[in-house]
Every structure is written in C-alpha cells, then in structure tokens.
Amino acid sequence: EAQVTQNPRYLITVTGKKLTVTCSQNMNHEYMSWYRQDPGLGLRQIYYSMNVEVTDKGDVPEGYKVSRKEKRNFPLILESPSPNQTSLYFCATRLAGGTGELFFGEGSRLTVL
Amino acid sequence: AQKVTQAQTEISVVEKEDVTLDCVYETRDTTYYLFWYKQPPSGELVFLIRRNSFDEQNEISGRYSWNFQKSTSSFNFTITASQVVDSAVYFCAHDRGSTLGRLYFGRGTQLTVWP
C-alpha cells in the first residue's frame, strides 16, 4: 500500500527544545516536500527536495531545516522551536518532474509553548 | 508569482442543496495544472481532481463536477445534492507544470452541510 508516514502525529513541546518530524514514503518518489497549514492561510510550502541531497527553500523556510540523505526519508528539523511554529505540518511526495497528484502524509500537529 | 484565490472563506448549506466553490488562479504559463483537495474533519488531505490547461472539458464524478474556464482563469467545483459527509475544507491548487513540481494552494473554503 502506497504510504507517506509522518511521526509524531501530535507533539507538544517548549520553546527552544530541538525536535524532528520524520517523513517516510514507500512509493520511490523523487520529490518530497513539507507544508504547514495555518487557519486562514491554507497550505504553505516550507522546503522541498527534488532528489537525494537536493533541497531548496519553499515560501516559509525560516526556522526550519531539512535533509535528504535517503530517497525515502525527508525529516523536518526545528532547531529552536518558537510559538509561531505551532501548526499542522504535512509531508508530501510526487514523482519528480511529474504533474500528477501530490500524496500527503496524515499530518503532524505541533504545539510549541 | 503564482496565486490561487478562494474568495469564499466559509459556506453553509442545508443538505440536498447544490453548492459551488470558486477558485481563481493567476499564471503567465501556457502549460499548467489545477487541482482540488478535500480535507475532512479528520484532517487528512484527499485528492479529488487534476486538470491540465489544455483540457477545458468539464468533468463530472458522481455528485461532483468541475468547471474550468481559461478565459476567466477559474476552476470552480460544484457539489450537487450536498450531504453532511461533504462537510470539509476544500483547497484549490495550481502547478506550473515545470520540473520544480511545486503546488501553490489557495487558502481553502470551509464547507458546512447541515442536516
């Protein structure tokens, strides 16, 4: 079964405590991406990766890091989380250069106190 | 810059009413793709449809239909005979069709269908 798996699904943390949200896909897709969803703002892209070792900033990259050491994994790192990073995060994948649908993970709800 | 506008923030209807969700996009590209996604209260994002810029035929899938008009840069979504289970946030998205593979989303329309 095609899957995009995110962990954790829910997390409450405190300001400044580094955290990582993992994303793994089993569809052999080259392209992976992170979005955040906030009320009234829709989904905004944080970072994306066209393939292993190739990453680039999206529209709201400040305060985030990513890495792509393996094709299937694309972790999102918050080095020093702040309350304005409280959000619902989605990992997504698709074939590189493709224009088909974006496959989304189930989402990770992060609260930073 | 690519832009997708969903002017309706919230819509409420009563079951069995028809409802149309508007989507207007901005682009300078001749080749592009448009999408609709549904986000039910459970939170996941569900793909509904993809349409390329060269295909202006309307699409119908059960109670769902989509009207794509390049002349007005719109890609509207109609639900016929709405049901409570249609209550969700609906997102329209635009893709330039380049190798970048980025989707730009509108802010979403919250649809509530009352019994």
Short mmCIF file of C-alpha atoms in Angstrom, two decimals, chain A residues 31 35 37 40-43 45 48 50 58-59 90 94 97 99-102 104, chain B residues 33 35 37 39 43 45 47 50 91 95 97 99-107:
data_model
loop_
_atom_site.label_atom_id
_atom_site.label_comp_id
_atom_site.label_asym_id
_atom_site.label_seq_id
_atom_site.Cartn_x
_atom_site.Cartn_y
_atom_site.Cartn_z
CA TYR A 31 10.15 14.69 -4.98
CA TYR A 35 3.90 22.17 4.08
CA GLN A 37 -1.21 24.64 7.44
CA GLY A 40 -6.96 31.23 7.11
CA LEU A 41 -3.63 30.80 5.34
CA GLY A 42 -4.04 27.48 3.59
CA LEU A 43 -1.01 25.30 2.95
CA GLN A 45 5.45 25.19 1.41
CA TYR A 48 11.17 20.71 -0.92
CA MET A 50 13.88 17.09 -5.94
CA GLY A 58 9.82 26.99 -0.25
CA ASP A 59 7.81 30.03 0.73
CA PHE A 90 2.19 17.84 6.14
CA ARG A 94 5.21 13.03 -6.04
CA GLY A 97 9.08 16.37 -12.95
CA THR A 99 2.44 16.81 -12.63
CA GLY A 100 0.31 14.19 -11.01
CA GLU A 101 -1.22 14.40 -7.63
CA LEU A 102 0.73 15.17 -4.52
CA PHE A 104 0.20 13.63 1.57
CA TYR B 33 -2.23 22.07 -13.86
CA PHE B 35 -6.08 20.52 -8.50
CA TYR B 37 -8.16 18.58 -2.49
CA GLN B 39 -9.73 17.98 3.99
CA GLY B 43 -7.53 16.21 8.90
CA LEU B 45 -5.81 15.69 2.54
CA PHE B 47 -7.02 14.29 -3.80
CA ARG B 50 -6.28 17.19 -11.57
CA PHE B 91 -8.41 23.52 -1.35
CA ASP B 95 1.07 23.72 -10.55
CA GLY B 97 3.99 22.08 -14.76
CA THR B 99 10.23 20.23 -13.24
CA LEU B 100 10.01 22.05 -9.93
CA GLY B 101 6.82 20.19 -9.18
CA ARG B 102 5.54 22.77 -6.71
CA LEU B 103 1.89 23.14 -5.88
CA TYR B 104 0.54 26.50 -4.77
CA PHE B 105 -2.57 26.29 -2.66
CA GLY B 106 -5.43 28.66 -2.08
CA ARG B 107 -6.48 29.42 1.48
#
